[in-house]
Coordinates of C-alpha atoms in Angstrom, one line a residue:
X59 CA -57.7 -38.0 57.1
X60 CA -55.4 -37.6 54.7
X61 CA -57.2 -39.1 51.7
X62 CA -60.0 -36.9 53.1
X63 CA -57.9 -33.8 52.8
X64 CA -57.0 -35.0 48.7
X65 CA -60.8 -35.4 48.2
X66 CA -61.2 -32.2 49.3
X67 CA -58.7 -30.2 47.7
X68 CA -59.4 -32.8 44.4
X69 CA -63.1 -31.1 44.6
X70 CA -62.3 -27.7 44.5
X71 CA -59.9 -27.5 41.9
X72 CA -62.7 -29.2 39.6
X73 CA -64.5 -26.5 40.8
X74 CA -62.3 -23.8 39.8
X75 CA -61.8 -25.5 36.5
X76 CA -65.1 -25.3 35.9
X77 CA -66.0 -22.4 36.9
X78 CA -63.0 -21.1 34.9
X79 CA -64.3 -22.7 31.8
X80 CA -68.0 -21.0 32.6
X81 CA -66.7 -17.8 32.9
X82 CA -64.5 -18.3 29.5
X83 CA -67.6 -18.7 27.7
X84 CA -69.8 -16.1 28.8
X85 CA -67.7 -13.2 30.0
X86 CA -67.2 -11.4 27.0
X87 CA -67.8 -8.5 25.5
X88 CA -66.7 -6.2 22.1
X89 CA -66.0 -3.0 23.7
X90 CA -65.6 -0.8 20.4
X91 CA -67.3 -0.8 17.1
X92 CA -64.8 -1.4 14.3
X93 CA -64.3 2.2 12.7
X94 CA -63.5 2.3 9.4
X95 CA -60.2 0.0 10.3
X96 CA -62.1 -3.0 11.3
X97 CA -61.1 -3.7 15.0
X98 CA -63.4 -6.8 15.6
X99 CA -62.1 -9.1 18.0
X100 CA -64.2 -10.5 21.1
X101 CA -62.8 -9.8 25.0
X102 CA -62.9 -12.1 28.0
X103 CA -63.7 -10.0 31.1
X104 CA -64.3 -10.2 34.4
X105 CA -64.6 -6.8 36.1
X106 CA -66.8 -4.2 35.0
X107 CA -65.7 -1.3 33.3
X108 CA -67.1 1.1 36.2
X109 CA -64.7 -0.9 38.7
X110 CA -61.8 -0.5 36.4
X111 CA -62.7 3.2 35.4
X112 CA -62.7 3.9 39.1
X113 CA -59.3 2.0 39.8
X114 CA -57.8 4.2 37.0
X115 CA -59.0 7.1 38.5
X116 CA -57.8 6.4 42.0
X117 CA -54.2 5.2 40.7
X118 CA -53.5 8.6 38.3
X119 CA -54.6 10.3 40.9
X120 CA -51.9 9.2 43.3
X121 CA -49.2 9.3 39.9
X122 CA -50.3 12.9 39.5
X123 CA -49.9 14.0 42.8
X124 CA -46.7 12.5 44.0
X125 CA -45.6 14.0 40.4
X126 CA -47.0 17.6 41.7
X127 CA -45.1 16.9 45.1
X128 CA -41.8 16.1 43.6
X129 CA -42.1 19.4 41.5
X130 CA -42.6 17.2 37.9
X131 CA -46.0 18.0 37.1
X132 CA -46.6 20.5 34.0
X133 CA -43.3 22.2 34.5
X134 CA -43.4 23.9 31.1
X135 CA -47.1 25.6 30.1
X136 CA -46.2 25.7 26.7
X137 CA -45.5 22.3 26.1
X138 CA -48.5 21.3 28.6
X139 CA -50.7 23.7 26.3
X140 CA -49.3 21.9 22.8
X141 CA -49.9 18.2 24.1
X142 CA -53.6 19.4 25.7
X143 CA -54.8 20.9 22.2
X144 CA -54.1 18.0 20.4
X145 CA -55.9 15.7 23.1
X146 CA -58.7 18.0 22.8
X147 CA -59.1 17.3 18.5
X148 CA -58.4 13.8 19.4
X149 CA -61.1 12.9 21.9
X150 CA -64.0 13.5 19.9
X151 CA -63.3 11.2 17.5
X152 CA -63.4 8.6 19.5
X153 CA -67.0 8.9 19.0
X154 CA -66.3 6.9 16.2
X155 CA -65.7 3.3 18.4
X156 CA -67.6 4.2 21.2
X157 CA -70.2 7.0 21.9
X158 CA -69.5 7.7 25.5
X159 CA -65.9 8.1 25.3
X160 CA -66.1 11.3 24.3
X161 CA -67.9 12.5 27.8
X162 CA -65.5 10.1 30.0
X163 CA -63.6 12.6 32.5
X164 CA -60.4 13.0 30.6
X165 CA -57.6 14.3 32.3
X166 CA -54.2 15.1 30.2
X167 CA -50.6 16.2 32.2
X168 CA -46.5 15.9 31.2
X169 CA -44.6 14.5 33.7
X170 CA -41.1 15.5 33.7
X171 CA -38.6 12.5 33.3
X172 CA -36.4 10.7 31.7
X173 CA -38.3 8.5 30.6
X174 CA -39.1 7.9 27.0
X175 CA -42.8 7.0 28.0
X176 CA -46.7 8.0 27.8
X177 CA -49.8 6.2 28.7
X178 CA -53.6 6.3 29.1
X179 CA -55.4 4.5 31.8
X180 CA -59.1 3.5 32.0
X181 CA -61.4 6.3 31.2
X182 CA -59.4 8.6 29.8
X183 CA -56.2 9.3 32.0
X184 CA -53.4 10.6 30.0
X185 CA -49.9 11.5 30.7
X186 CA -47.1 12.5 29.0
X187 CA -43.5 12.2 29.7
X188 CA -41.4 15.0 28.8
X189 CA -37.9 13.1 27.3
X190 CA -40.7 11.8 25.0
X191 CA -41.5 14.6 23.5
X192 CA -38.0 16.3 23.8
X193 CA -35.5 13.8 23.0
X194 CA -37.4 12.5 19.9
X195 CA -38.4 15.9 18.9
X196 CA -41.6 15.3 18.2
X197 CA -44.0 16.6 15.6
X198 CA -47.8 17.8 16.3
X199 CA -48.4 14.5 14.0
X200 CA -46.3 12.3 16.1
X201 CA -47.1 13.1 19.2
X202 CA -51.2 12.9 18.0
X203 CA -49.7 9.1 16.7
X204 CA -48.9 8.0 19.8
X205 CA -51.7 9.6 22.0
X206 CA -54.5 8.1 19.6
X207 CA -52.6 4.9 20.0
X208 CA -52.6 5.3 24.0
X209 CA -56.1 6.7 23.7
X210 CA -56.8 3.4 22.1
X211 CA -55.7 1.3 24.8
X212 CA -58.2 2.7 26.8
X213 CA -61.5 2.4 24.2
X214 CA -60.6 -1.0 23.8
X215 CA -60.1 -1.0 27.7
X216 CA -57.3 -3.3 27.5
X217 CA -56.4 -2.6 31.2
X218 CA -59.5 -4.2 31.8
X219 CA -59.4 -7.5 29.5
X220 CA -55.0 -7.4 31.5
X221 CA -56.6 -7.1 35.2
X222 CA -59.2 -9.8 34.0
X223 CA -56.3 -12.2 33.0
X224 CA -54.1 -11.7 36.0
X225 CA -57.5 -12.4 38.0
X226 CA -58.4 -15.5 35.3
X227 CA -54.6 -16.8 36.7
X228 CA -54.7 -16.4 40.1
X229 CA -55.8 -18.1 43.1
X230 CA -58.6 -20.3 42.6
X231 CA -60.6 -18.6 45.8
X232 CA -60.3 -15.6 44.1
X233 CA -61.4 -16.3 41.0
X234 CA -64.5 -18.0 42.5
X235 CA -65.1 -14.6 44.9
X236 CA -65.1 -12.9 41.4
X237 CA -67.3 -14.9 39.8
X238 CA -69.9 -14.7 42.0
X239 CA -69.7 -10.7 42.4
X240 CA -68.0 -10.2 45.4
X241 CA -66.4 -6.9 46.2
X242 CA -62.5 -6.9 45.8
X243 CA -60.4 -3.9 47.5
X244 CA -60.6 -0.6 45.8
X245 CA -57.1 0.0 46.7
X246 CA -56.0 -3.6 45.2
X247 CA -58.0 -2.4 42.1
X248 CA -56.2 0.8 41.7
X249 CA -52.9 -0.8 42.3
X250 CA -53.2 -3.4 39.3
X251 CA -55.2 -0.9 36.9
X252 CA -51.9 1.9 37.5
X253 CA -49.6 -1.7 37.4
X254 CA -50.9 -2.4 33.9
X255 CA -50.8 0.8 32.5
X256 CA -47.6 2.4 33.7
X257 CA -45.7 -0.7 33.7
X258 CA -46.3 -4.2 32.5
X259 CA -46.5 -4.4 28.5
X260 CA -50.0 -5.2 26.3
X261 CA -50.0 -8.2 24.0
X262 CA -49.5 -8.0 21.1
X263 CA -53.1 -8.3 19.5
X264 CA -53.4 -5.2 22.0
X265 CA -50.5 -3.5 20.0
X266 CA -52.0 -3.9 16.9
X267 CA -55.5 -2.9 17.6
X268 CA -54.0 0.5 19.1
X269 CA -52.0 0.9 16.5
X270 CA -54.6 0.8 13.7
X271 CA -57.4 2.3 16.0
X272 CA -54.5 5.2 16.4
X273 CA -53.8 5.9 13.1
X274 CA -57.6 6.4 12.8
X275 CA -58.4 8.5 15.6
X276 CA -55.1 10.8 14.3
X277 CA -56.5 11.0 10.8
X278 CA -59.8 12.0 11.9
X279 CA -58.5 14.4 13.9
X280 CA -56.8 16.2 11.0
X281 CA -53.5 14.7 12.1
X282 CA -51.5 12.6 9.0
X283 CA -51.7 9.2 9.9
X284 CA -48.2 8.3 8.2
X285 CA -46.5 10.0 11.2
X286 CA -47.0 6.7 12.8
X287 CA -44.6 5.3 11.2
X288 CA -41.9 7.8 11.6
X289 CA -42.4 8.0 15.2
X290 CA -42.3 4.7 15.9
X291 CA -39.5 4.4 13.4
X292 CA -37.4 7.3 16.1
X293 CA -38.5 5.0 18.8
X294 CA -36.8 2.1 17.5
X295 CA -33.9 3.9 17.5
X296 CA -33.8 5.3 21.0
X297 CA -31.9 4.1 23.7
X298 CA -29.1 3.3 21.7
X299 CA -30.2 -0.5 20.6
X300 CA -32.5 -1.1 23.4
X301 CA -35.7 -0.1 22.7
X302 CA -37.9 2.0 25.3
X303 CA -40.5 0.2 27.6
X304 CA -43.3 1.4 25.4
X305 CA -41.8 -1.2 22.5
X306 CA -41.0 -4.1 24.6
X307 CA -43.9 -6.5 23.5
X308 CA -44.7 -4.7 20.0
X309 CA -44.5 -6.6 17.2
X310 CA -41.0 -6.5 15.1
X311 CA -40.1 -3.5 13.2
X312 CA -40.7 -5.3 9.8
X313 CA -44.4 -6.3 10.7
X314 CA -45.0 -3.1 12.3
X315 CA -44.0 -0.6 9.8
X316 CA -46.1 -2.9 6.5
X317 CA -49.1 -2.5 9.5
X318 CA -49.4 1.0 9.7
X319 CA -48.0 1.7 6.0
X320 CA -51.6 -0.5 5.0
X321 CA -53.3 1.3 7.4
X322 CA -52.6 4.6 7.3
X323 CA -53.3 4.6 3.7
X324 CA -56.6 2.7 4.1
X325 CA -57.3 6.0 6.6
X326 CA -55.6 9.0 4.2
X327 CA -59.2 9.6 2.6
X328 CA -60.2 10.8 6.5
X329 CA -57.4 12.8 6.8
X330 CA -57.5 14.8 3.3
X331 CA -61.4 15.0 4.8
X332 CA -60.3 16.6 7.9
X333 CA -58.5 19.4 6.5
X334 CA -61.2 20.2 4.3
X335 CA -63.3 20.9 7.6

């Protein structure tokens, strides 16, 4: 019985292996083209982007209204007015790494907090926090730095490659229910897409490729790419020594500055183009 019971179990976790090492090699996709910053690196996925889009929607949606019930939603018009405009010269260039982002359903709102934060989920869900914006004292330029550097996140749809991971990791049932298209909860969905981009930190490799897709995006926009680097650089510096949640997995200071110096130069021509317009 009980060698019966080994077997069995010894079975399925060749199974899941295998299945894990299937999936590896033929779930992935390039979700962007490069721009003119080269972004070229292949993703291992294993949800679609319409599952994740629809997660996104369904967790900003309960983020934006508990913020509307707690009286934190778009307390000041004129600040909610300043962060919209720049969205709206920011999102179409995004044309420029995928065509349909620039039709996604975009939603933009500041959240009043404390918190030094801002994010963009799936398909184009932005928010703001207000001690971002008000405790750095942010610039037009920086605060169009660190949206197209959220807005990246979501071209890239990182969230989705993050939920694919976790699901990659997980129980070896589940990863097999996955693989073979059955339906997971919406509401599990929704949880782990507003998980990822509210709270748990990107790689590294995901840092990077936001960062240069950013600086892009910004300069395309008409927005000086260089203020990457001094927001990032007033970032650093918040929170006396500890750095906000939005720099807890970036790379170090050193590497990031050289990063976006090269880059935002390698993207200056697109600005001085921009302002011409």
């Amino acid at each position: 019985m009980l060698f019966s019971a080994l077997k069995r179990r010894a079975t399925l976790t060749l199974t899941v292996l295998c299945s894990t090492t299937v999936l590896a090699a033929c779930l992935t996709t390039q979700t962007t083209s490069g721009g003119a910053v080269g972004v070229d690196r292949s993703q291992f996925v294993l949800v679609s982007s319409a599952e994740v889009d629809a997660a996104a929607a369904k967790g900003y949606s309960d983020v934006i209204a508990k913020a509307q019930k707690e009286g934190k939603l778009n307390r000041d018009a004129k600040q909610v007015a300043r962060v919209r405009a720049i969205a709206n010269r920011l999102i179409p260039q995004t044309a420029a790494f995928r065509q349909d982002a620039p039709s996604w359903k975009w939603e933009v709102n500041v959240i009043e907090s404390d918190q030094i934060n801002a994010w963009c989920m799936a398909g184009g869900k932005i928010a703001f926090y207000s001690a971002l914006i008000e405790k750095l004292a942010l610039t037009d330029d920086e605060i169009a730095a660190i949206m197209g550097h959220e807005i990246a996140h979501a071209l890239r749809e990182h969230s989705r490659e993050r939920i694919s991971q976790q699901l990659a990791t997980s129980l070896g049932l589940d990863l097999i229910s996955v693989g073979l298209g059955l339906s997971r909860g919406a509401s599990d969905l929704a949880g782990m897409a507003a998980n990822v981009a509210i709270s748990l930190p990107y790689g590294r490799s995901h840092e990077v490729e936001s960062d240069r897709i950013g600086v892009e995006l910004a300069a395309r926009a008409g927005y000086d790419p260089r203020a990457a680097i001094s927001v990032w650089q007033k970032m650093s510096k918040a929170g006396g020594g500890s750095p906000p949640e939005l720099l807890s997995t970036h790379p170090s200071p050193e590497n990031r500055m050289r990063d976006l110096a090269d880059y935002s130069a390698r993207v200056q021509p697109l600005y001085e183009q921009a302002r011409k317009r």
